[in-house]
XYZ file of C-alpha atoms in Angstrom:
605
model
C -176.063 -2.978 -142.499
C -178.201 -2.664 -145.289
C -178.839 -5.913 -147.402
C -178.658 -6.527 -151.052
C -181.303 -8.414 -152.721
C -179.878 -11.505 -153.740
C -181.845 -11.717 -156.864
C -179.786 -8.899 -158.174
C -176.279 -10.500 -157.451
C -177.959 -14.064 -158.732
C -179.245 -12.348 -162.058
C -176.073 -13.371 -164.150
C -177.007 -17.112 -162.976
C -180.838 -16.665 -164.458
C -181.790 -19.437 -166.044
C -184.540 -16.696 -168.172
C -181.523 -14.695 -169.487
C -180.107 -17.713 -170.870
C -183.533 -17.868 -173.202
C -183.126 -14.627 -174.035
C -180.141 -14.146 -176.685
C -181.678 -16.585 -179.140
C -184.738 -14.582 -179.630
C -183.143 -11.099 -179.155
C -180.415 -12.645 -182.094
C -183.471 -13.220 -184.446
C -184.488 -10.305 -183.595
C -181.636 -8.598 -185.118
C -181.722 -10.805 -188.506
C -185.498 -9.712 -188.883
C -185.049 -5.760 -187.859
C -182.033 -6.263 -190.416
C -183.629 -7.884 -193.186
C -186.554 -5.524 -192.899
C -183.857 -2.555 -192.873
C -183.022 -3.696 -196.181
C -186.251 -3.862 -197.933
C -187.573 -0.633 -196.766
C -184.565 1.234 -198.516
C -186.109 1.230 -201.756
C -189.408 3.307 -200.866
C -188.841 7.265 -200.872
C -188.687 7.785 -197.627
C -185.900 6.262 -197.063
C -183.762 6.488 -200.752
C -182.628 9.954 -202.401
C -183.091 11.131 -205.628
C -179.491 11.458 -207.164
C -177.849 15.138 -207.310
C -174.063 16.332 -208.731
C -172.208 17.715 -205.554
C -169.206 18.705 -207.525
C -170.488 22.258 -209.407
C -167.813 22.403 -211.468
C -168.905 19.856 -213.922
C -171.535 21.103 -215.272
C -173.325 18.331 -216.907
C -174.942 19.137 -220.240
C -174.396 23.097 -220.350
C -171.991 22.364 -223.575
C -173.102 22.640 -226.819
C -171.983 19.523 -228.704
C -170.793 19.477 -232.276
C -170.106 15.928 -233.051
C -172.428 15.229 -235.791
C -172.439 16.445 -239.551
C -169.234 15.237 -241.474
C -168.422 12.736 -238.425
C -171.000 10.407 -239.557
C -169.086 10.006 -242.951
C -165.963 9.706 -240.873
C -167.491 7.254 -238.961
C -168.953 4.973 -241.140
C -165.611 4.976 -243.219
C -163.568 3.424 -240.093
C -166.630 1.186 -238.793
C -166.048 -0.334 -242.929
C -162.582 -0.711 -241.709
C -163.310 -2.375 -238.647
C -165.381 -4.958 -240.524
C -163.356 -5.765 -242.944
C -160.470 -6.663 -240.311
C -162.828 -9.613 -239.414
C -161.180 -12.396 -239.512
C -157.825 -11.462 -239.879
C -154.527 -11.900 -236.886
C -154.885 -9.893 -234.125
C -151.784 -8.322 -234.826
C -152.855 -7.081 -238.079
C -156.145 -5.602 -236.426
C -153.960 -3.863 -234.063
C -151.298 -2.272 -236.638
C -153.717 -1.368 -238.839
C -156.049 0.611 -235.503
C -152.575 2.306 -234.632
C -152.278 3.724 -238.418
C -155.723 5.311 -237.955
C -154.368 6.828 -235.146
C -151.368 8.375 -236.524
C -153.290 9.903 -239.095
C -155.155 11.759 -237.173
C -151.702 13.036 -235.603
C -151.556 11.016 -232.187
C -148.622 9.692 -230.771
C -149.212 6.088 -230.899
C -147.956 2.919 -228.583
C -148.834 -0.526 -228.347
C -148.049 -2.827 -225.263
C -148.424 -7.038 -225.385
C -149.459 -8.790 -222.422
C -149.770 -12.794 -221.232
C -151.421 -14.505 -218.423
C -152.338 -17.642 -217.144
C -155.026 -18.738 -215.041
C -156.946 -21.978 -214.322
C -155.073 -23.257 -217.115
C -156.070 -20.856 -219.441
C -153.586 -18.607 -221.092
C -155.224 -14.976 -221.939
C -152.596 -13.297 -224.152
C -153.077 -10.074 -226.662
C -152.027 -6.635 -227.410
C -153.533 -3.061 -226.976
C -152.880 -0.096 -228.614
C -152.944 3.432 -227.019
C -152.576 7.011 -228.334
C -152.398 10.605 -226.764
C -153.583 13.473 -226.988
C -151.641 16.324 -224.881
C -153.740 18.877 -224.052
C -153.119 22.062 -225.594
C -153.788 24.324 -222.337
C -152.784 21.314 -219.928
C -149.402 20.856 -218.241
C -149.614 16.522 -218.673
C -150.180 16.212 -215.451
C -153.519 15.329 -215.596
C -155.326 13.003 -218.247
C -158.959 11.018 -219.052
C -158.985 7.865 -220.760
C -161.734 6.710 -223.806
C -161.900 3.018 -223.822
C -163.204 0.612 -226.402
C -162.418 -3.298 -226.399
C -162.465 -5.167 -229.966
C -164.711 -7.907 -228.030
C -166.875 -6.616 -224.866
C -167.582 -8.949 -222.015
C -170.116 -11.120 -224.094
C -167.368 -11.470 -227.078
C -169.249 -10.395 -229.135
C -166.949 -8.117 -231.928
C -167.472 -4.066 -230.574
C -166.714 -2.817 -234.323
C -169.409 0.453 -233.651
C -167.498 0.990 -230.237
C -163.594 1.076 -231.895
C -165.071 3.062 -234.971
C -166.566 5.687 -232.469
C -163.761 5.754 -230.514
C -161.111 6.498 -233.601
C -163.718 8.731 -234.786
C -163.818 10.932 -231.545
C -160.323 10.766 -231.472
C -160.112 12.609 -234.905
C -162.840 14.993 -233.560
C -161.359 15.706 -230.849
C -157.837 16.415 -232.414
C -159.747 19.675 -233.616
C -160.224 21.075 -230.542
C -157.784 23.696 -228.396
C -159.895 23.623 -224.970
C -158.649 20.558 -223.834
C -156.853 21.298 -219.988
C -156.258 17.440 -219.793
C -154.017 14.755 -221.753
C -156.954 12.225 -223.645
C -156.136 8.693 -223.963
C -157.514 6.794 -226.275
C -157.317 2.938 -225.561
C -158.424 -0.289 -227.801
C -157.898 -3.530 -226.131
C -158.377 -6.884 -227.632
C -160.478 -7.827 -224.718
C -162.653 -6.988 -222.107
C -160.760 -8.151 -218.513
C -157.095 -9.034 -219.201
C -156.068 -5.962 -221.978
C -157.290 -3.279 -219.522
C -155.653 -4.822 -216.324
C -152.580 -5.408 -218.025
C -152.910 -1.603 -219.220
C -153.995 0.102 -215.935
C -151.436 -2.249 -214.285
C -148.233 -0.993 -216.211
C -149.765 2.617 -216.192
C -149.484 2.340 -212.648
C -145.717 0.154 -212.423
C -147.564 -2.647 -210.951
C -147.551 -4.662 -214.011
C -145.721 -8.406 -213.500
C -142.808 -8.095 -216.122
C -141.627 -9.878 -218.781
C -145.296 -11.243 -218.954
C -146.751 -7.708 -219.488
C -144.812 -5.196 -221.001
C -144.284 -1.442 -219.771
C -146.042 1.642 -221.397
C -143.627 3.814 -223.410
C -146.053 6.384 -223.566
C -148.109 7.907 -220.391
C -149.442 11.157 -218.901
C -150.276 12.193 -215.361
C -152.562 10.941 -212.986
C -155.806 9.517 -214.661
C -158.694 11.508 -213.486
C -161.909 9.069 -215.358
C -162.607 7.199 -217.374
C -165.333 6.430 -220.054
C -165.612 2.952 -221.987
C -167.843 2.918 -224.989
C -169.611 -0.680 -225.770
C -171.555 -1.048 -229.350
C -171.508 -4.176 -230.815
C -174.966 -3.495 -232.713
C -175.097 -2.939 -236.320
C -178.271 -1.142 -236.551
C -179.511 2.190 -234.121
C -180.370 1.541 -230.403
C -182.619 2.080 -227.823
C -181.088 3.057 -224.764
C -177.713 3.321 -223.093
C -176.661 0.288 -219.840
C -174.205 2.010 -217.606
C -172.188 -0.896 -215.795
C -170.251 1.045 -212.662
C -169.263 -1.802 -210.978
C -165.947 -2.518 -210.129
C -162.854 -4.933 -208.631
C -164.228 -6.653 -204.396
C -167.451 -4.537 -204.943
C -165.728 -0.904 -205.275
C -167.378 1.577 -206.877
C -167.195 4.976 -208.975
C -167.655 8.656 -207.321
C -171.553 8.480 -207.759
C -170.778 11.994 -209.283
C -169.090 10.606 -212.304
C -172.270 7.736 -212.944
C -174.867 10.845 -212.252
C -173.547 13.350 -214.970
C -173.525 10.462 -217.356
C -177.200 9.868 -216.582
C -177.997 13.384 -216.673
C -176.305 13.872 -220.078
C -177.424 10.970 -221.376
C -181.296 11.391 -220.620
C -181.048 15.137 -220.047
C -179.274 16.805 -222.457
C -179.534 13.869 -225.379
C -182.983 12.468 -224.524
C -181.525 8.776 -224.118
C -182.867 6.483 -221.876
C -180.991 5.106 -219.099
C -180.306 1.627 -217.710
C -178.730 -0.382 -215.296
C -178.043 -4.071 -213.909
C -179.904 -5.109 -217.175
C -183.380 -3.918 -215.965
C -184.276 -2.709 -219.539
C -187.863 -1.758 -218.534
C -187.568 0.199 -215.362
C -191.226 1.272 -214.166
C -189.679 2.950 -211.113
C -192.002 0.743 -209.428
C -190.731 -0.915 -205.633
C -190.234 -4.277 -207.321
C -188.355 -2.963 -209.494
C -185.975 -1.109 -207.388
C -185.947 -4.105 -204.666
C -184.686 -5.852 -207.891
C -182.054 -3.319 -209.149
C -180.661 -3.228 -205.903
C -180.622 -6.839 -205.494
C -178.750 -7.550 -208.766
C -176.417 -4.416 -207.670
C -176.025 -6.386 -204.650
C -175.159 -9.795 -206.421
C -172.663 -7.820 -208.536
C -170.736 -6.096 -206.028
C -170.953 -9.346 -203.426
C -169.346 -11.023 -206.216
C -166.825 -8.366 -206.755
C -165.751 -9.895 -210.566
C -165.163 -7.629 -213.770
C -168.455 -6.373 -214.869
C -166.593 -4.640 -217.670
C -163.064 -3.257 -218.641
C -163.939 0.052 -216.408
C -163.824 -2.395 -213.355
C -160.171 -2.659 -214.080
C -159.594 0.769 -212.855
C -161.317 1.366 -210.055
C -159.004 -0.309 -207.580
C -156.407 2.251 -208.250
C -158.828 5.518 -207.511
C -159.744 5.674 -211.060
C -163.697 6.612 -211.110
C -164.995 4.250 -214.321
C -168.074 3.464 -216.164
C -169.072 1.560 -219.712
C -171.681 3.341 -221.652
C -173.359 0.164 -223.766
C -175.842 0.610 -226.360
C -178.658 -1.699 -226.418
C -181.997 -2.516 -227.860
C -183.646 -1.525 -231.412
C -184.620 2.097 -231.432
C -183.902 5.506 -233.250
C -180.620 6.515 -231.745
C -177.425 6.323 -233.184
C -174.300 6.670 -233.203
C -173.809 10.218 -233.311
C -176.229 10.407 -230.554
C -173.560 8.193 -228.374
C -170.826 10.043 -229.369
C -172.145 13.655 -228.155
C -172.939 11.672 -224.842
C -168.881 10.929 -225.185
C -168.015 14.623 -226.097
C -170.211 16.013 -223.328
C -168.856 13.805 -220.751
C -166.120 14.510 -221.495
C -166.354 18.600 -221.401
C -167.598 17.945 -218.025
C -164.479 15.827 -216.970
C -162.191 18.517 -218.218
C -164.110 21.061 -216.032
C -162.680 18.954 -212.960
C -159.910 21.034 -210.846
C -159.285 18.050 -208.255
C -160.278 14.657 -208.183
C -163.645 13.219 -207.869
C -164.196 13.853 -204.072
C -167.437 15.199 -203.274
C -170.280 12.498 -203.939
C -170.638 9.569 -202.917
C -168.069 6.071 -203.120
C -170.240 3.631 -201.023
C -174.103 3.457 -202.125
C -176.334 1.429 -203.362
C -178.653 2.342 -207.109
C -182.417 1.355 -207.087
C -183.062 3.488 -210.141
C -180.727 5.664 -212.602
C -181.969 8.687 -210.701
C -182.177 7.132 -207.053
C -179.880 5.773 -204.467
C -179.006 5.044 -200.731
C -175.367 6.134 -199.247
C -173.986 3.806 -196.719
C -174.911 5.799 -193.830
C -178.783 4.267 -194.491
C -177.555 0.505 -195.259
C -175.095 -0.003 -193.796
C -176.697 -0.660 -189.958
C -178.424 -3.743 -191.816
C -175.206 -5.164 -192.279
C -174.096 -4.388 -188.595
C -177.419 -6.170 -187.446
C -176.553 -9.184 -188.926
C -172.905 -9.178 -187.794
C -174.198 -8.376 -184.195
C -176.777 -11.407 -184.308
C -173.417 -13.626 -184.171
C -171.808 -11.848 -181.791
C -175.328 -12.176 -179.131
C -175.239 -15.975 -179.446
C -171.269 -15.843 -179.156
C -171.282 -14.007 -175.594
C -174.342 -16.598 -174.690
C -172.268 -19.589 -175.381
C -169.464 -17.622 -173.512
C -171.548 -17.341 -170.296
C -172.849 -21.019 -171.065
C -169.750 -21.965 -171.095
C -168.709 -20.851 -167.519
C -171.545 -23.079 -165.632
C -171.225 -25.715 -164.125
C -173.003 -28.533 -164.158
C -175.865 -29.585 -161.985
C -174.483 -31.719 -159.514
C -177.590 -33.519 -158.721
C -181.450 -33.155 -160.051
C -183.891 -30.229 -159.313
C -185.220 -31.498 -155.472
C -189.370 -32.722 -155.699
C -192.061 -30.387 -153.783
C -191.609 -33.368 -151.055
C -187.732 -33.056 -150.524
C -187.637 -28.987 -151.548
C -188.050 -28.476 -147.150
C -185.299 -30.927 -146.343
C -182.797 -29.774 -148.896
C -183.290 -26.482 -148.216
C -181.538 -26.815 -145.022
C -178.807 -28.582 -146.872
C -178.363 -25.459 -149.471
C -174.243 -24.281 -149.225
C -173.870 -20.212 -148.950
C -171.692 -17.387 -149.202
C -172.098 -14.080 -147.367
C -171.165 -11.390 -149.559
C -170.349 -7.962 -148.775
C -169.765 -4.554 -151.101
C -169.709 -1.468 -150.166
C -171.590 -1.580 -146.719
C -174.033 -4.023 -147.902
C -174.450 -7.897 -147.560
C -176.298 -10.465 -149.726
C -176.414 -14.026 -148.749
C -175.973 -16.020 -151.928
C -176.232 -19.564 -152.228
C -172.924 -20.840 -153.769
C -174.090 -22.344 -157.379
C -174.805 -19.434 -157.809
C -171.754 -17.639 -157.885
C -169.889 -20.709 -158.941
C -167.009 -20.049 -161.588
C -165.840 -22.580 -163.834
C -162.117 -22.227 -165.988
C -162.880 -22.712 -169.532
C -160.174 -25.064 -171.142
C -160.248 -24.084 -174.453
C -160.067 -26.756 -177.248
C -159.405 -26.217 -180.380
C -159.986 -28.409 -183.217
C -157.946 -28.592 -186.064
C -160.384 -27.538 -188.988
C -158.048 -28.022 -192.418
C -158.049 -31.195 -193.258
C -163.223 -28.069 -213.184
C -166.424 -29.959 -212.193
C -165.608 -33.182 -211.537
C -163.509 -31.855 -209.218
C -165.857 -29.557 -208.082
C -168.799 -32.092 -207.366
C -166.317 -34.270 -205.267
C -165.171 -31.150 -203.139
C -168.603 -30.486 -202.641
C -169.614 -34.335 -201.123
C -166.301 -34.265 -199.419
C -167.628 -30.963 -197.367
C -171.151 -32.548 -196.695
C -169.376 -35.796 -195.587
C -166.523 -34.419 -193.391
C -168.101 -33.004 -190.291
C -169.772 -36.696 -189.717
C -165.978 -37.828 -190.136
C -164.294 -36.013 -188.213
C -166.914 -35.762 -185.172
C -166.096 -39.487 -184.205
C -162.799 -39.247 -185.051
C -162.652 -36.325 -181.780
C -164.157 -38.334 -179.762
C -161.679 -41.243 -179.969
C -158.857 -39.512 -179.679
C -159.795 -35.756 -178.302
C -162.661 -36.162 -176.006
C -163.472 -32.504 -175.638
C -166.018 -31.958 -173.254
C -169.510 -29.984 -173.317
C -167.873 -26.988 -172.357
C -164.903 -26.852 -175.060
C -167.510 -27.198 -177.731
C -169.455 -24.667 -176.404
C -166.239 -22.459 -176.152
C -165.252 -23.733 -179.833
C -168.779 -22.028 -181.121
C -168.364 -19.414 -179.116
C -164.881 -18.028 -180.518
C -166.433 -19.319 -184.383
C -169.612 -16.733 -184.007
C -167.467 -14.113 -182.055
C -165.222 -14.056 -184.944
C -167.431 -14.533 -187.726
C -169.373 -11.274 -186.437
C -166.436 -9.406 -186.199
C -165.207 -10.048 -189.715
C -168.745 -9.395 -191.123
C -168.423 -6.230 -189.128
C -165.616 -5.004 -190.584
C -166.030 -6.460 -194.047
C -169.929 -4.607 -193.774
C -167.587 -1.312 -194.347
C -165.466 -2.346 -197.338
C -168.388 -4.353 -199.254
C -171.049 -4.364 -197.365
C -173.026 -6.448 -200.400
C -170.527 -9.393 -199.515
C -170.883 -9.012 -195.835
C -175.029 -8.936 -195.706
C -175.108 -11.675 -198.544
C -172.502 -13.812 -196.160
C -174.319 -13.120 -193.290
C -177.712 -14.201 -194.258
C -176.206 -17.597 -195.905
C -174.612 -17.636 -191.845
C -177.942 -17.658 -189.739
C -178.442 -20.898 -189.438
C -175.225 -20.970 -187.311
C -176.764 -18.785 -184.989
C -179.616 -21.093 -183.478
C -178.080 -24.606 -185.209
C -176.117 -26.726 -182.251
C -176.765 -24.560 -179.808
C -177.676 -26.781 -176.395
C -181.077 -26.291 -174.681
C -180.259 -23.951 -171.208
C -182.387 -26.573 -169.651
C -181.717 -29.977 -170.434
C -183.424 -31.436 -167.173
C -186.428 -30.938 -168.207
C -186.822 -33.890 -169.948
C -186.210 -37.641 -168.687
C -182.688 -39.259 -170.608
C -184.899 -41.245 -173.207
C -186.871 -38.121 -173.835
C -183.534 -35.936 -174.141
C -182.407 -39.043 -176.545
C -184.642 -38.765 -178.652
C -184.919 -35.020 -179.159
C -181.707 -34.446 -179.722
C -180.862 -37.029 -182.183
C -184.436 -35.665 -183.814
C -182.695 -32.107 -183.413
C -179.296 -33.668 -184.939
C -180.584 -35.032 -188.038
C -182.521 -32.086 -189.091
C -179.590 -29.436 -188.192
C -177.485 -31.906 -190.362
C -179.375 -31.298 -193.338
C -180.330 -27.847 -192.674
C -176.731 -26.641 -191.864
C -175.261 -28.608 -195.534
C -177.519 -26.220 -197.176
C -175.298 -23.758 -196.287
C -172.423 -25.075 -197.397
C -170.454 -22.982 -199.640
C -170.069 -25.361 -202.105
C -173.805 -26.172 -202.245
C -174.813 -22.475 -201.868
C -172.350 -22.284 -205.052
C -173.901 -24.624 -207.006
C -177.676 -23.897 -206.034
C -177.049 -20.168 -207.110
C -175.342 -20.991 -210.813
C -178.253 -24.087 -211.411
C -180.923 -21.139 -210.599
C -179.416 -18.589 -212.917
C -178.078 -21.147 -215.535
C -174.637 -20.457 -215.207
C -171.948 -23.106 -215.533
C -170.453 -23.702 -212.276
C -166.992 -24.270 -214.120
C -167.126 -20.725 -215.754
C -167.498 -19.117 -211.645
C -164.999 -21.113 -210.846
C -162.874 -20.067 -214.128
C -163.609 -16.866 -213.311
C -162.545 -17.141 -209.477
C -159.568 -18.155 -211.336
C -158.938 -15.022 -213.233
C -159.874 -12.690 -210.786
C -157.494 -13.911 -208.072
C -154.375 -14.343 -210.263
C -155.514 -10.851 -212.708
C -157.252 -8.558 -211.046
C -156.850 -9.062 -206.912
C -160.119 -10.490 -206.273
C -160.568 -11.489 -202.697
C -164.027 -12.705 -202.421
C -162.871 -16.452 -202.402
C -160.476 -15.236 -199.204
C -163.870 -13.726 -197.416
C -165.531 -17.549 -198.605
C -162.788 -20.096 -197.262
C -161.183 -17.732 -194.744
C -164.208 -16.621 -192.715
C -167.774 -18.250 -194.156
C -166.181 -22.419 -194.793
C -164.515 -22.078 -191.398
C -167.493 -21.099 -189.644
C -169.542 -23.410 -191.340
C -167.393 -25.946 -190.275
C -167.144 -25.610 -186.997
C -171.196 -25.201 -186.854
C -171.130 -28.620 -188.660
C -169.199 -30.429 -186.028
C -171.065 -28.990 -183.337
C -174.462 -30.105 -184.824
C -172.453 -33.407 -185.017
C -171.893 -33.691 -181.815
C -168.208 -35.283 -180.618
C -169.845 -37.983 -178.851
């Protein structure tokens, strides 16, 4: 009979494979990382193309121009002397403008509360049916009286009652155009996009009495300047990180800089040299954006209902004006009518280094997966860690090794017409009893959340101890299940928004290597093992409340300068207005894991 090597059946019991994990985890942080960083250089990025022929992009001649400036500088007099004056008024007298021109006009009021705000106004809509369309189809024009910054857009609601007079004129329309002013930038285009769609929360926001078919994109127009302009900042992001067909952003960027000779921007990098810093940075801030997932603008508003969305914002001092912005308008919009189907063919997951270069998902998203699989290594090493049992006595001298050899306990094992003899540690099996521990337990408010999280693990470690007692091997099961899981939601979230996921994961590393017990303890005497491990403690302590959501929270808003009560407001907002789930991804996956990480560094007893 032949015989089986025994160091084949003993490899799962390896006291080198143990090492292994940890190093093969960093491993995958580092390859992931790296991943990352490389995407910006050519060989690995794409310059942007349109994939959907039928638009077109900048074969139109545009006519806005001439007599429209006349037009336009008679309603932008209107807008400014409104100043001032009841929002009411401003919106009766915008709805006027709008039956003059011959539109059928509605208006629709709207209240919410959040954080203990109330954000209550009133926008005002007309249509235009298209005189070769069948209203089943229809593009919106968006302008809010105060854009994200609050500052007053009185150039942006001029244009837009301008280009609805302009394009009154026209009989080549195949699609309804709505024209849309809001009195701000976040709650008058969700409540509008909400009770387009019957989702709206009645009586708070009232239904639309006047709508067309299904909305096929939209264009917002941002120009709060009173003088000409530089360049044009295209803001595409929307709702959790979702995006625009990158069809609709890259016939906006080839109109704009194409056909009209416009610069382009985006995630305010007004200077682009196309350098790789520069893209590493655009990406970065597109990265921060979408991780977020808050309003950038009141295009994000639509995106979570399949709406492809952008805001066209003038900025800087230059020679451009408004005419210029408004042929952009009128040959986006030419292009948009060209559309037979939906936006389809392009792109919905990618990520912009430059306005004319990008990555799809299928080239960053295995950076994502590398991080989530880091977690999931350490996870099935704390598993198999887990399962062995302890040395009953310690590792025999070089004088004793002869006499306990004799002493050794084996098994004879045979498989398939072969035999092993295995000594019995080694194929020892211990049950894992699982133990679970029970994890739940404005500024000021805030600041005292934040010491409470910093504070608690230290708490409640002694607190198990006295009346829980879990051993070695039900922390080391606890971790285990915390990192499985972790990876696995990372994993999945990589393919919704994979910004959140990699941003989440990198915050998570520490809880990789942090607690994790040394796969051989004996090699130290117990005052030696003492003091290394309350060494080990202490730093882990402070390394692993660095992580801390909370402290990651307010670290981030002191280094940009942002009040930590305006994320927090805006948390607010988003999660009661607009659906936004990052704070679920925070307390639901990251704070748990955390958590559990902080107990184990804090070790029971």
């Amino acid at each position: 009979m032949a015989t089986i090597s025994p160091s084949l059946l003993a490899l799962r019991r390896d006291p080198r494979l143990l090492k292994v994990p940890p190093y093969l985890s960093a491993l995958c942080i580092v390859v992931g990382v790296v991943w990352l960083l490389l995407l910006p250089l050519n060989e690995y990025s794409r310059q942007t193309y349109i994939s959907e022929n039928a638009l077109l992009p900048g074969q139109v001649h545009t006519y806005f121009g001439g007599s429209e400036q006349s037009i336009f500088n008679a309603f932008k007099y209107e807008m400014q002397g409104l100043a001032g004056k009841p929002q009411n008024e401003i919106t009766t007298k915008i709805g006027d403008i709008f039956r003059e021109s011959g539109l059928k006009v509605a208006r629709q009021k709207y209240e919410y509360r959040a954080a203990g705000n109330e954000y209550r106004g009133e926008n005002v809509y007309a249509m235009l049916h298209a005189p070769r369309g069948d209203a089943t189809e229809a593009v919106v024009l968006v302008a809010a009286y105060r854009n994200m910054e609050g500052e007053i857009n009185n150039s942006g609601v001029a244009l837009v009652l301008t280009l609805a007079r302009y394009f009154k004129r026209w009989s080549l329309w195949s699609k309804d155009i709505i024209f849309l002013i809001t009195e701000d930038s976040k709650a008058g285009p969700q409540a509008w996009v909400d009770a387009y769609h019957d989702a709206h929360s009645s009586p708070a926001v009232d239904s639309l009495p006047l709508k067309s078919g299904a909305l096929q994109g939209v264009v917002v127009v941002d120009n709060p300047l009173d003088h000409r302009f530089e360049s044009l900042h295209i803001s595409y992001d929307g709702i959790n990180g979702q995006l625009p067909n990158l069809d609709l952003f890259n016939t906006a960027v080839a109109i704009a800089s194409g056909q009209m000779g416009i610069g382009v921007s985006l995630q305010r990098m007004w200077n682009h040299k196309d350098t790789y810093a520069e893209r590493l940075r655009t990406m970065l801030r597109g990265m921060a954006s979408q991780g977020l997932g808050h309003s950038s603008g009141p295009h994000s508003s639509f995106i979570p209902y399949h709406v492809d969305a952008i805001t066209l914002r003038a900025v800087g001092t230059g020679w451009q004006d408004e005419m210029a912005m408004g042929r952009v308008v009128e040959s986006t919009f030419r292009s948009l009518n060209n559309l037979l189907e939906h936006f389809h063919q392009s792109f919905f997951f990618y990520l912009l280094m430059q306005a004319n270069r990008f990555v799809s998902i299928g080239t960053y998203l295995p950076s994502a997966m590398l991080m989530a699989v880091n977690f999931s290594i350490m996870a099935i090493s704390l598993w198999i860690q887990s399962g062995k049992p302890p040395p009953s006595k310690p590792p025999p001298s070089e004088d004793n090794k002869k006499n306990d050899a004799a002493d050794v306990d084996v098994d004879i094992v045979k498989q398939d017409g072969l035999m092993a003899i295995i000594p019995k540690k080694d194929l020892a099996i211990v049950e894992r009893q699982l133990f679970l521990p029970v994890s739940f337990m404005l500024f000021p408010s805030f600041i005292i959340f934040t010491f409470a999280n910093v504070v608690l693990p230290p708490l409640v470690a002694p607190l198990l101890t006295i009346y829980v007692s879990p051993s070695s091997q039900a922390r080391l099961l606890v971790k285990c299940f915390s990192l499985l899981l972790l990876g696995m939601f990372l994993a999945t979230l990589s393919t919704l928004n994979f910004s959140l996921a990699f941003l989440i994961g990198i915050c998570c590393v520490p809880l990789s290597f942090l607690g994790v017990p040394s796969s051989d303890p004996s090699s130290y005497t117990k005052t030696q093992r003492s003091l290394v491990n309350n060494v080990i403690s202490a730093l882990s302590t402070v390394a692993i409340n660095m992580i801390c959501p909370p402290v990651v929270l307010f670290a981030v808003c002191t280094y940009w300068g942002i009040p930590v009560e305006e994320v927090l407001t805006e948390a607010a907002f988003g999660w009661q207005v607009s659906g936004l789930w990052t704070q679920v991804v925070v307390w639901c996956v990251w704070w748990p894991a955390w958590l559990v990480g902080s107990l184990f560094v804090n070790p029971f007893g």
